[in-house]
Coordinates of C-alpha atoms and ligand atoms in Angstrom, one line a residue:
X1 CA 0.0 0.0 0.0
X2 CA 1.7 3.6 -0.9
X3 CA 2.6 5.7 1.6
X4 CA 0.3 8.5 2.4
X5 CA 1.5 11.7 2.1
X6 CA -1.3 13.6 3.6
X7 CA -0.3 16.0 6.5
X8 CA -3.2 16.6 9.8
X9 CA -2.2 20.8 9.8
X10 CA -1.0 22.7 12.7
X11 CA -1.4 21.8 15.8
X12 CA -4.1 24.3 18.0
X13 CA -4.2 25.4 21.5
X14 CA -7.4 25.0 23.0
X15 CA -9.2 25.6 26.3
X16 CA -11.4 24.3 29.1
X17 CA -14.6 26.3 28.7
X18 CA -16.1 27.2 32.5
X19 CA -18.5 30.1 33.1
X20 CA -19.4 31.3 29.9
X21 CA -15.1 31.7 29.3
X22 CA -11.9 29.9 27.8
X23 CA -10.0 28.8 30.5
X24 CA -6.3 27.1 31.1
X25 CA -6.0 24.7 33.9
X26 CA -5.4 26.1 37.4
X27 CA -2.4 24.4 37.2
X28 CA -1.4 25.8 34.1
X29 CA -0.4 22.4 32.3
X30 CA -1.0 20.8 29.2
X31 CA -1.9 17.8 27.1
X32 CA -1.1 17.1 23.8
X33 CA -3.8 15.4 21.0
X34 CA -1.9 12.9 18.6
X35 CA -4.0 12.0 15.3
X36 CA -3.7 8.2 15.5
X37 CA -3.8 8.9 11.1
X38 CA -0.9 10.8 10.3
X39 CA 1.0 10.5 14.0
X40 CA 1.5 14.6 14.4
X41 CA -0.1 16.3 17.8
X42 CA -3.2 18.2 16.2
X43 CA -4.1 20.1 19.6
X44 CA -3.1 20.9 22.8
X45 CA -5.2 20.9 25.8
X46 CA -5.5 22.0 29.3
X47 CA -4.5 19.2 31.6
X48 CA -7.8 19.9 33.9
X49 CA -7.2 19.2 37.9
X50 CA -9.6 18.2 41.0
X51 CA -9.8 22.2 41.8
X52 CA -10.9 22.9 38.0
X53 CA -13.4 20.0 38.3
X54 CA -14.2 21.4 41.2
X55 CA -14.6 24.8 40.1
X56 CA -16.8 23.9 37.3
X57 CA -19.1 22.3 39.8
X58 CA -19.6 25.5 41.6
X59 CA -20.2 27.5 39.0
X60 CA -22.6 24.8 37.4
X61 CA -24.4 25.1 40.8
X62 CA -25.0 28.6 40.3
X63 CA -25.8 28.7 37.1
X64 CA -29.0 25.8 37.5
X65 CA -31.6 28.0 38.4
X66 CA -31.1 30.2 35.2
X67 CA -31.7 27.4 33.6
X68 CA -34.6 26.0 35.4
X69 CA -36.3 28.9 35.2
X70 CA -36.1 29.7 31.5
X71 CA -39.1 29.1 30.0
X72 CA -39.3 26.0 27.7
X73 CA -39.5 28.2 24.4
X74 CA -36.5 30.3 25.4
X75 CA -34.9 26.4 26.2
X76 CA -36.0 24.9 22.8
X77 CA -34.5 28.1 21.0
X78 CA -31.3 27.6 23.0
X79 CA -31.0 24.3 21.7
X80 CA -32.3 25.0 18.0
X81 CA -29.6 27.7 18.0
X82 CA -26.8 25.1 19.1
X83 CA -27.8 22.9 15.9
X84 CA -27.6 25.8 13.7
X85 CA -24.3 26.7 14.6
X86 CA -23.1 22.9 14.5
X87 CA -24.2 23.4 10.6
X88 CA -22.5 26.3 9.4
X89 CA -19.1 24.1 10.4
X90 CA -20.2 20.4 9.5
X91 CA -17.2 20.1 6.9
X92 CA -14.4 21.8 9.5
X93 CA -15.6 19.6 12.5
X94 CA -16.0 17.0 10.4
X95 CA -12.2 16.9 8.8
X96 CA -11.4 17.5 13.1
X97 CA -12.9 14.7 14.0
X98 CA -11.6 12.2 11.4
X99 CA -8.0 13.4 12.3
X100 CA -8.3 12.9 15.9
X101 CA -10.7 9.6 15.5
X102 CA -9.6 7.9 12.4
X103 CA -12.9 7.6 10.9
X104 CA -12.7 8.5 7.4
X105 CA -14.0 11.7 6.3
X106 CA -17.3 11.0 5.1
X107 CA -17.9 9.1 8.6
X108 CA -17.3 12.1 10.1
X109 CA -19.2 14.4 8.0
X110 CA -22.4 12.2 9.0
X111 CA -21.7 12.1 12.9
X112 CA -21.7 15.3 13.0
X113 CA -24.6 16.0 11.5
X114 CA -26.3 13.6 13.2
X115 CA -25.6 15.8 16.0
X116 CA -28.3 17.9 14.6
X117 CA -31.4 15.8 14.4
X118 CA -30.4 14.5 18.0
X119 CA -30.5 17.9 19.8
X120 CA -33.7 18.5 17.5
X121 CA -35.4 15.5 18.6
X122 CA -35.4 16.6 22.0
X123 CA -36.3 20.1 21.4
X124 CA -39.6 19.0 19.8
X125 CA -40.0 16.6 22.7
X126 CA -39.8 19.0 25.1
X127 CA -42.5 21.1 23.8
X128 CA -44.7 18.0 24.8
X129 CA -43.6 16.8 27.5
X130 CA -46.7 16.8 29.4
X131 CA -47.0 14.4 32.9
X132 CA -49.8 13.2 34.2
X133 CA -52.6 14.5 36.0
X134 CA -55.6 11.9 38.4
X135 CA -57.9 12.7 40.3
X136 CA -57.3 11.1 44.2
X137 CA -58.9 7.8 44.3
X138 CA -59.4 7.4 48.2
X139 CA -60.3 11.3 49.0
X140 CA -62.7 13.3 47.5
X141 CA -61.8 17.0 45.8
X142 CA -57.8 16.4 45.6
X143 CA -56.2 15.9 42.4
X144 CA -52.7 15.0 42.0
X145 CA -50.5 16.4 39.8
X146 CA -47.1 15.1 38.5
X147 CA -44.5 17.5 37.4
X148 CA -41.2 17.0 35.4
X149 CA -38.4 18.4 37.6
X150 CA -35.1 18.9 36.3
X151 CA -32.3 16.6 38.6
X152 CA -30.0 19.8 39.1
X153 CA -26.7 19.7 38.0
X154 CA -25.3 16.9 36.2
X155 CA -21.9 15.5 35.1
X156 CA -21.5 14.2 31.6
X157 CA -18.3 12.0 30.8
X158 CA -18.1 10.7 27.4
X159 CA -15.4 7.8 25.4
X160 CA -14.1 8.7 22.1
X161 CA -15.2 6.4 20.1
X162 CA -18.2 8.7 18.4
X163 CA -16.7 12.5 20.0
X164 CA -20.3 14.5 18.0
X165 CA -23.1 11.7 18.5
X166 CA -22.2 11.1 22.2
X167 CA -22.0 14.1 23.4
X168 CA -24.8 15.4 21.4
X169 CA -27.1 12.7 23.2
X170 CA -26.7 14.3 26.6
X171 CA -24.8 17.8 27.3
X172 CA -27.4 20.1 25.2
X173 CA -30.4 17.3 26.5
X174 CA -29.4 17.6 30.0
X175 CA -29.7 21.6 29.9
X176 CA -32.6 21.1 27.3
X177 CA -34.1 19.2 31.0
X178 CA -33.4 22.3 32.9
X179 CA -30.2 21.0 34.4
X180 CA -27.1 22.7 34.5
X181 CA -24.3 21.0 32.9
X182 CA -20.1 20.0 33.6
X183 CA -18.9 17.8 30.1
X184 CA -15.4 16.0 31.0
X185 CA -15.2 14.8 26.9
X186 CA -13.0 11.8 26.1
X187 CA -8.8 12.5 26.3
X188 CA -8.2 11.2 22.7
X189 CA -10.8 13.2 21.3
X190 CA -11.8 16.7 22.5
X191 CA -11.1 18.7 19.7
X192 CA -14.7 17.7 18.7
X193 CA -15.7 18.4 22.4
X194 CA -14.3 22.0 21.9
X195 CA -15.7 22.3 19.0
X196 CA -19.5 21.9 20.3
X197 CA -18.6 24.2 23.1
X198 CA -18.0 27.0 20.9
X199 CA -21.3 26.5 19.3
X200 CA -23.2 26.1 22.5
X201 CA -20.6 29.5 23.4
X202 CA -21.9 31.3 20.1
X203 CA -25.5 30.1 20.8
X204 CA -26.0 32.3 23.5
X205 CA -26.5 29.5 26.5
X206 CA -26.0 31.5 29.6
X207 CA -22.7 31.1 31.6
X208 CA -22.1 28.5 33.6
X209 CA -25.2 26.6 32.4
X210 CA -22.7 24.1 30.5
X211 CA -19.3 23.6 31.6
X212 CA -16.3 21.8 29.3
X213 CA -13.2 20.6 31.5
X214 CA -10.8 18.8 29.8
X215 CA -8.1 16.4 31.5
X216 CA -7.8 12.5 33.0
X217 CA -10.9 10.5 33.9
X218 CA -8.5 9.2 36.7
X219 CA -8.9 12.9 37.9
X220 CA -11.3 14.8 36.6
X221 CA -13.7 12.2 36.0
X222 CA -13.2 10.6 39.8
X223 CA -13.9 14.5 40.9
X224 CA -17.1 15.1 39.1
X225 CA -18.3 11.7 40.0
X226 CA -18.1 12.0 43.4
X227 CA -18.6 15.8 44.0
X228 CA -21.4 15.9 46.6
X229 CA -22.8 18.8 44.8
X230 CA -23.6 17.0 41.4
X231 CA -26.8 14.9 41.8
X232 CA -26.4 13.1 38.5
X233 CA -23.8 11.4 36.3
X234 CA -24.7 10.6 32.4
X235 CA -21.7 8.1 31.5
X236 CA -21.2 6.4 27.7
X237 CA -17.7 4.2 28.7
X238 CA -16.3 0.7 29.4
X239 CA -18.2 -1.6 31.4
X240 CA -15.2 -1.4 34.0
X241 CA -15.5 2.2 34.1
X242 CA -19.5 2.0 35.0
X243 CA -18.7 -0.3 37.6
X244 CA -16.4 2.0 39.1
X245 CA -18.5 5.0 38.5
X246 CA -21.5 3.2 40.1
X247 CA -19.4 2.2 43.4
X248 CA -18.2 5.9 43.6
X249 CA -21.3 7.7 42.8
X250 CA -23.3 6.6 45.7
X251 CA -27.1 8.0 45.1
X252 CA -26.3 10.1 42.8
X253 CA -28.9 9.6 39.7
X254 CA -26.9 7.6 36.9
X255 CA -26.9 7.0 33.4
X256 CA -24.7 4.6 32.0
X257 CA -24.5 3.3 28.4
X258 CA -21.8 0.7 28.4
X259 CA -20.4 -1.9 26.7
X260 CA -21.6 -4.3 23.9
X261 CA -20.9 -7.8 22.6
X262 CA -23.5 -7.8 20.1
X263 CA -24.2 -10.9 18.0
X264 CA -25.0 -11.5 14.3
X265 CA -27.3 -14.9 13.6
X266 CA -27.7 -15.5 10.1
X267 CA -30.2 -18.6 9.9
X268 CA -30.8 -21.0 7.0
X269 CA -33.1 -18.7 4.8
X270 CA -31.1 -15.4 5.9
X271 CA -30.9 -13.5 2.5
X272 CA -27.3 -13.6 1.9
X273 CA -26.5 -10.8 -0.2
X274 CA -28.1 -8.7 2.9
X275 CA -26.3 -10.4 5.2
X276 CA -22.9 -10.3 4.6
X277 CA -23.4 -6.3 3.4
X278 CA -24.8 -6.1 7.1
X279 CA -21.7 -8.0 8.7
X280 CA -18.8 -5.8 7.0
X281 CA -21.2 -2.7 7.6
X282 CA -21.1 -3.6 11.6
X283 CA -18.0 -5.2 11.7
X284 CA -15.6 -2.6 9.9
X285 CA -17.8 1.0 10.2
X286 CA -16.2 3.3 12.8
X287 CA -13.2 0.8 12.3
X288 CA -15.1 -1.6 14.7
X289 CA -15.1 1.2 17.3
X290 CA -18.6 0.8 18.2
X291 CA -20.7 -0.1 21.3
X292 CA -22.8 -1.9 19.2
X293 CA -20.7 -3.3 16.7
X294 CA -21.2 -7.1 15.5
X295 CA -18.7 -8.4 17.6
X296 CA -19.7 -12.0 17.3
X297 CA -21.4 -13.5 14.1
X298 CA -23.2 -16.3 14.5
X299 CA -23.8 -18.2 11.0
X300 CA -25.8 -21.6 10.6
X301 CA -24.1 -24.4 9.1
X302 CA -26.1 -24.9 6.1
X303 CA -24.8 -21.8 4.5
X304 CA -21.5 -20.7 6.7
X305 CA -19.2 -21.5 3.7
X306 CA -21.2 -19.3 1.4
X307 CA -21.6 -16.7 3.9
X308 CA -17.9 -16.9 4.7
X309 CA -16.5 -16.9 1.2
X310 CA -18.5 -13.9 -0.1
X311 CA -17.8 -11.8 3.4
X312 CA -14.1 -12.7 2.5
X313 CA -14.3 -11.3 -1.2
X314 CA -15.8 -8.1 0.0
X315 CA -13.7 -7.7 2.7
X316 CA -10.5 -7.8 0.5
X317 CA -12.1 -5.0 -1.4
X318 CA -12.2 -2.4 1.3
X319 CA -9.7 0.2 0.6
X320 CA -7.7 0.8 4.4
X321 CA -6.4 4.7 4.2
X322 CA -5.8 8.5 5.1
X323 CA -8.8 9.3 6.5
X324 CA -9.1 12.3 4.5
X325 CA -8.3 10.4 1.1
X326 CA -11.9 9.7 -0.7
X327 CA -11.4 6.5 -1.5
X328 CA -10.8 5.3 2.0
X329 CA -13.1 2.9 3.1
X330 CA -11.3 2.3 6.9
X331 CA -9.3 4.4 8.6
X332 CA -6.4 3.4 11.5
X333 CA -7.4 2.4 14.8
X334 CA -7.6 5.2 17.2
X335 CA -5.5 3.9 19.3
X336 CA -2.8 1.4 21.0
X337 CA -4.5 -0.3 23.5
X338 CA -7.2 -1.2 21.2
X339 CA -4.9 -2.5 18.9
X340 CA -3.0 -4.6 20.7
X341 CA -6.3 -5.5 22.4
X342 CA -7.3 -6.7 18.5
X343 CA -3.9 -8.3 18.2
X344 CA -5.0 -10.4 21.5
X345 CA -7.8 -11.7 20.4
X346 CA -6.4 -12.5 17.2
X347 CA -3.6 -14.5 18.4
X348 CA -5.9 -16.2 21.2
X349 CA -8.4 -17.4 18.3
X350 CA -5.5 -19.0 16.3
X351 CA -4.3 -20.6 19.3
X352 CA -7.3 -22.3 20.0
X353 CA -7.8 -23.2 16.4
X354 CA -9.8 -20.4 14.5
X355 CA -8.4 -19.3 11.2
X356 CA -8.0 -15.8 9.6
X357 CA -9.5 -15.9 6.5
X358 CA -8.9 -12.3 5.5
X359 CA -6.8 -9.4 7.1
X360 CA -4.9 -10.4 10.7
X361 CA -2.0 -7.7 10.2
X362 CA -1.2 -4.2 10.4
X363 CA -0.9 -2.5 7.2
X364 CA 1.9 -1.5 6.6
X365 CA 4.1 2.0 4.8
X366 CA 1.4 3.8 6.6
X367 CA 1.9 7.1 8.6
X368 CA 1.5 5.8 11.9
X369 CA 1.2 1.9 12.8
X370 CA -2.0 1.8 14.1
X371 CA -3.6 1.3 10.4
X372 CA -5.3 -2.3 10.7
X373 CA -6.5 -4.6 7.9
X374 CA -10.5 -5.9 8.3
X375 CA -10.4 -9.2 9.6
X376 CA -12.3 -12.2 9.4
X377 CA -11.8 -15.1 11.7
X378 CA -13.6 -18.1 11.2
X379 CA -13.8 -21.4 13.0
X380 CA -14.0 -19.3 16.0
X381 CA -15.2 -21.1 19.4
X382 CA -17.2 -19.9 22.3
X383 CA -13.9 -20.3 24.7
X384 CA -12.2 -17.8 22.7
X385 CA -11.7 -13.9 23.9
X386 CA -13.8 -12.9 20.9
X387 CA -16.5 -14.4 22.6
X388 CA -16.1 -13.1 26.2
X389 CA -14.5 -9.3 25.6
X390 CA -15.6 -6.6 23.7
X391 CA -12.4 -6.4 20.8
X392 CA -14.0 -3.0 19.8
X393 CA -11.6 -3.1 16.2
X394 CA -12.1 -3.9 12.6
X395 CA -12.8 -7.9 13.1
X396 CA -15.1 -10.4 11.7
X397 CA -15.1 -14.0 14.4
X398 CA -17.2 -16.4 12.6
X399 CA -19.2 -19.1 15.1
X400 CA -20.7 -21.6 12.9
X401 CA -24.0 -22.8 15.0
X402 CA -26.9 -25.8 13.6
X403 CA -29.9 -24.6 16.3
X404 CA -31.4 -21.6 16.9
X405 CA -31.6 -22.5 20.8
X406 CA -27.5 -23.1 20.4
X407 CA -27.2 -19.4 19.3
X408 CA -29.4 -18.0 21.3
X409 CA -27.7 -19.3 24.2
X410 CA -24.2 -18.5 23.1
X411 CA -26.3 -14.7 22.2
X412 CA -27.1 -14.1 26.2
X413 CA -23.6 -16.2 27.7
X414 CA -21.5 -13.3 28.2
X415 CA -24.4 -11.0 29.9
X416 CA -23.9 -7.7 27.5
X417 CA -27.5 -7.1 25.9
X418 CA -27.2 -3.5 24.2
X419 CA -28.1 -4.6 20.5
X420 CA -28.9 -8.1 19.2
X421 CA -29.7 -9.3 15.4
X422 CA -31.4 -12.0 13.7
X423 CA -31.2 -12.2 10.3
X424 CA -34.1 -15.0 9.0
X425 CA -37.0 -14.9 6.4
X426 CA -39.2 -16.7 9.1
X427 CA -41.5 -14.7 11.2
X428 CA -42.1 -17.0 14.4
X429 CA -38.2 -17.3 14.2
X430 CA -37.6 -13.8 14.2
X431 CA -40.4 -13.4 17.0
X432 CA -39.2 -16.2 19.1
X433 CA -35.6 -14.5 19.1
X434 CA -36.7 -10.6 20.3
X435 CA -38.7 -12.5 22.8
X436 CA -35.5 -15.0 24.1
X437 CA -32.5 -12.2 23.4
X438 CA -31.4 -10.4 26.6
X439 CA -31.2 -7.0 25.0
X440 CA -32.3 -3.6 25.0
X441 CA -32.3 -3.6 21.6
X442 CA -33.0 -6.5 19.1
X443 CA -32.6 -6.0 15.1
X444 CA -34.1 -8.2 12.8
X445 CA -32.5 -8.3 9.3
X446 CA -30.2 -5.1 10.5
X447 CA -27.0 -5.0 11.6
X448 CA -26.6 -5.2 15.1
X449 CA -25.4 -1.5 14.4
X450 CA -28.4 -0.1 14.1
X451 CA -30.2 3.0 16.1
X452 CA -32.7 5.7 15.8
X453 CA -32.8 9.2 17.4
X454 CA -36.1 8.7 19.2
X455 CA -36.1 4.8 20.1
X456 CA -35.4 4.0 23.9
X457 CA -31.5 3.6 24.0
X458 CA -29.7 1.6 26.7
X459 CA -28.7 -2.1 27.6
X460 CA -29.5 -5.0 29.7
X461 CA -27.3 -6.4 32.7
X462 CA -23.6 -5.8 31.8
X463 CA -24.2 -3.3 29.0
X464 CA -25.8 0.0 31.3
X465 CA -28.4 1.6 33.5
X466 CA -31.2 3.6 31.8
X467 CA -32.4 4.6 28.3
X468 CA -31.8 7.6 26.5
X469 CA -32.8 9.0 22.9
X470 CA -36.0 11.3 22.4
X471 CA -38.1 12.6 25.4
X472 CA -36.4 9.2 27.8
X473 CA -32.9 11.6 27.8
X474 CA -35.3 13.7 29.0
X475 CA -36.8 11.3 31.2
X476 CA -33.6 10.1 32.4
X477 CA -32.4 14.1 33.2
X478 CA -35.6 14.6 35.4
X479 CA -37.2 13.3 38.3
X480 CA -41.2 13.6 38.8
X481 CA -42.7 15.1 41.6
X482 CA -45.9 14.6 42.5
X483 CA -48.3 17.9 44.2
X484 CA -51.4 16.9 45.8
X485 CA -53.9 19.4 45.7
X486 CA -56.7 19.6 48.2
X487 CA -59.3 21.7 46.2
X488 CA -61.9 21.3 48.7
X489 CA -59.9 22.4 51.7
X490 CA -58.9 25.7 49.7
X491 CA -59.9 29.2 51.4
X492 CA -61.7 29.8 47.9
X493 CA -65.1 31.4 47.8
X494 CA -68.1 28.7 46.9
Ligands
NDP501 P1 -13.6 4.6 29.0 O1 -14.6 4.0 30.0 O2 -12.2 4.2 29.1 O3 -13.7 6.2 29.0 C1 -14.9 6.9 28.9 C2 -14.7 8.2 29.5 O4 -14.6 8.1 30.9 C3 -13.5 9.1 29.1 O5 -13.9 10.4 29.1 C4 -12.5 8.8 30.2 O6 -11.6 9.8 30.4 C5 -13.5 8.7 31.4 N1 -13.0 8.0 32.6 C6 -12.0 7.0 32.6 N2 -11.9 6.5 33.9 C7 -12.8 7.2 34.6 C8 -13.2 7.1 36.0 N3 -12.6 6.2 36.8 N4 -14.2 7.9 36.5 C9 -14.8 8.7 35.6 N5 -14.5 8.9 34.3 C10 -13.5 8.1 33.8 O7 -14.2 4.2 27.6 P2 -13.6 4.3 26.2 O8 -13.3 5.8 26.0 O9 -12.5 3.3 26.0 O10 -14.9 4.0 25.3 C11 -15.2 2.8 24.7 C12 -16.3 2.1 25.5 O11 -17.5 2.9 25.4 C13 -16.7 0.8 24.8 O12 -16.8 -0.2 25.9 C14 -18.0 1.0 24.2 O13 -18.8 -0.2 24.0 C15 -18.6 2.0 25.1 N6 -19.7 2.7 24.4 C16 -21.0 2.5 24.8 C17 -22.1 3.1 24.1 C18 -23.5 2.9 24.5 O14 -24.4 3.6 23.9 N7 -23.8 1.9 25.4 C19 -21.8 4.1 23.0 C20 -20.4 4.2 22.7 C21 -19.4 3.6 23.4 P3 -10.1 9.7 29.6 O15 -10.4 9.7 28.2 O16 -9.4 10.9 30.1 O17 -9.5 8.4 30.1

């Protein structure tokens, strides 16, 4: 493969963004952003502390009743605002966010505006977003009434694997709620993080309503998470993160969209054109970096060597490349722990007898060594890491199964359950599988990467706490109160 010769640009100084300003660290030091694509440092960041974290808190504190006190219209204009100054940048963002991520550009260009539609979404909800209202069942003249009540102020931390769609699903929501807002964006990726903050900056949204510090989870993240003063915690992250997020938080309201192991089972009657399309599609999009990637494909042994040899052909087609080179079809991994997290489970397939069938290397004469060939491993066993840990790369393990009760059990083994998918002509298979998959989400003849912007969004077990997209982000930003209202007792003239 030729060397690329493209070049990321100059690297850019950015800031933390607290109280409506741009901010170093109190501390005054630094972190640099390295694009995993061409291997230069593309921005340089404050390196936020426990007293910035802090800080933001405070002023976040502050800042809530502005918020919560805005009337809805002014809110939903605040947040129609934010989307329309997300669009006059999509291409600049977009070119950002491939060069820190990976993604290639036209990836990028449609996460970022998908940012859009999200924020929109939730702006129309909240014009609706009625509660209800009974009359008392065991008194006579009171009425209850429920009212949505925003949770206060709440910390967002986000991963890097999607830095605009993330993001987008809870730091404008949350304020959209009435909350006021601290975002602590992924390390690897906040020039996109920046980049939304200078939008929700231009918007107009009052100062200290939303809150960017930058800097270590270990730190920064720890801080927010167990500040006394922030009453709820929206997390997307590692399962191991949630875990220690939830032992930290105590009862702090939490959110957490974690890790996936979704599976793939192509049946008998599958359509197979569709379903290989679907498999590279949710194998190798994102380069693999997705919660709900197909991380396990389970094919049926009356048509695994079909399936196998025409994934393999269109696999070997895919174009691995510069980001920001059109024909690129896959762009490097972001990172090195997730490659050599790939090159694990790799190497731990072979040794327990799987075969790679396409890809297994780096590629190399590449910019940086992170660029990684799609990969598809058949023969692959439920022992096997692929079967047990997320691998979160550009990888294809092929489980050949001959029952649907075989599959579904291998499906619901490892206790993820964020997105599941079937792929079968027969619809009392297809039915008997949403009902038996442990899964928020189950996809039939879709990708397990699939999602909508209003659909109920969160896993089972392993895989998180809560649902998010449409009105439930507002849902989960809010708590209901209830007032009881005793008409008859009021001093009110008859
Ligand atoms: P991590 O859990 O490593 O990091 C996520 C965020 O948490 C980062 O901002 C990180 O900061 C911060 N963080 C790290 N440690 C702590 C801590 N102890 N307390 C508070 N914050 C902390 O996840 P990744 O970035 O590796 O993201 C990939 C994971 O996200 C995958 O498992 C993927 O499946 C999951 N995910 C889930 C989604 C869903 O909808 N369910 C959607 C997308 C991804 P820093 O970067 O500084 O380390």
């Amino acid at each position: 493969m030729a060397k690329s010769t493209r070049k990321a640009g100059a690297a850019r100084r950015f800031k933390m963004y607290i109280e409506g300003k741009w901010v170093e660290s109190e501390r005054g030091e630094t972190f640099d952003v390295v694009s995993p694509a061409s291997g230069e440092v593309i921005g340089t960041f404050p390196k936020g502390t426990r007293e910035d974290a802090n800080r933001a808190v405070e002023v976040a504190v502050a800042a809530q009743e502005t918020i919560a006190r805005m009337p809805i219209a002014e809110r939903a204009r605040l947040g129609v605002r934010i989307t329309e100054e997300i669009r006059r940048y999509v291409k600049e963002y977009a070119v950002d966010c491939s060069l820190e991520h990976g993604k290639p550009l036209r990836e990028s260009i449609i996460e970022v505006e998908d940012a859009i539609p999200n924020i929109l979404w939730q702006v129309e909800d909240l014009k609706r977003w009625d509660s209800p209202t009974q009359e008392a069942y065991s008194k006579p003249d009171v009425i209850y009434m429920t009212l949505h009540e925003p949770l206060g102020t709440v910390a967002t931390i986000t991963p890097w694997n999607f830095p605009w769609v993330l993001p987008s699903e809870f730091v404008v929501q949350a304020m959209l709620a009435g909350n006021s807002v601290i975002y602590k964006p992924a390390s690897n990726t906040p020039l996109s993080a920046a980049h939304l903050m200078e939008c929700i900056d231009r918007a107009g949204v009052p100062p200290g309503v939303i809150n960017m510090v930058t800097g270590p989870g270990g730190e920064v993240g720890t801080t927010l998470v167990e500040h006394p003063l922030v009453d709820a915690i929206g997390f997307t992250g590692e399962t191991t993160t949630g875990i220690d997020i939830a032992k930290r938080a105590g009862l702090k309201k939490l959110t957490l969209e974690l890790g996936g192991l979704g599976p793939l089972i192509i049946m008998d009657d599958a359509k197979l054109d569709a379903a290989v399309e679907d498999i590279a599609f949710g194998c190798f999009t994102n380069t693999g970096h997705c919660c709900v990637a197909n991380e396990r494909i389970f094919v049926h042994e009356e048509i695994h060597d079909r399936v196998v040899k025409s994934l393999v052909e269109r696999t070997k087609k895919m174009k691995v490349g510069f980001p920001l080179d059109n024909d690129t079809d896959m762009g490097p991994v972001n990172n090195r722990p997730t490659l050599e997290k790939v090159e694990e489970h790799v190497a731990d397939a072979v040794r327990k007898g799987a075969t790679v069938v396409a890809g297994g290397k780096r590629v190399s004469g590449m910019p940086t060594d992170l660029y990684y060939y799609p990969t598809v491993i058949d023969d692959c066993a439920p022992d096997m890491l692929f079967n047990t840990v997320e691998t979160f790369g550009p990888t294809a393990p092929i489980f050949e199964f001959s029952k649907l009760d075989e599959a579904i059990e291998m499906a619901n083994a490892p206790r993820y359950g964020l997105s599941m998918a079937i792929h079968t002509a027969n619809l009392r298979v297809a039915f008997e599988a949403a009902k038996r998959l442990k899964s928020g989400q189950i996809c039939i003849n879709e990708p397990v990467y699939s999602w909508d912007y209003f659909n109920p969004w969160g896993g089972f077990r392993n895989s998180g706490l809560g649902r998010i997209a449409g009105r439930w982000t507002l849902d989960a930003f809010s708590e209901l109160k209830t007032v009881m209202f005793n008409v008859g007792r009021s001093p009110w003239p008859r």
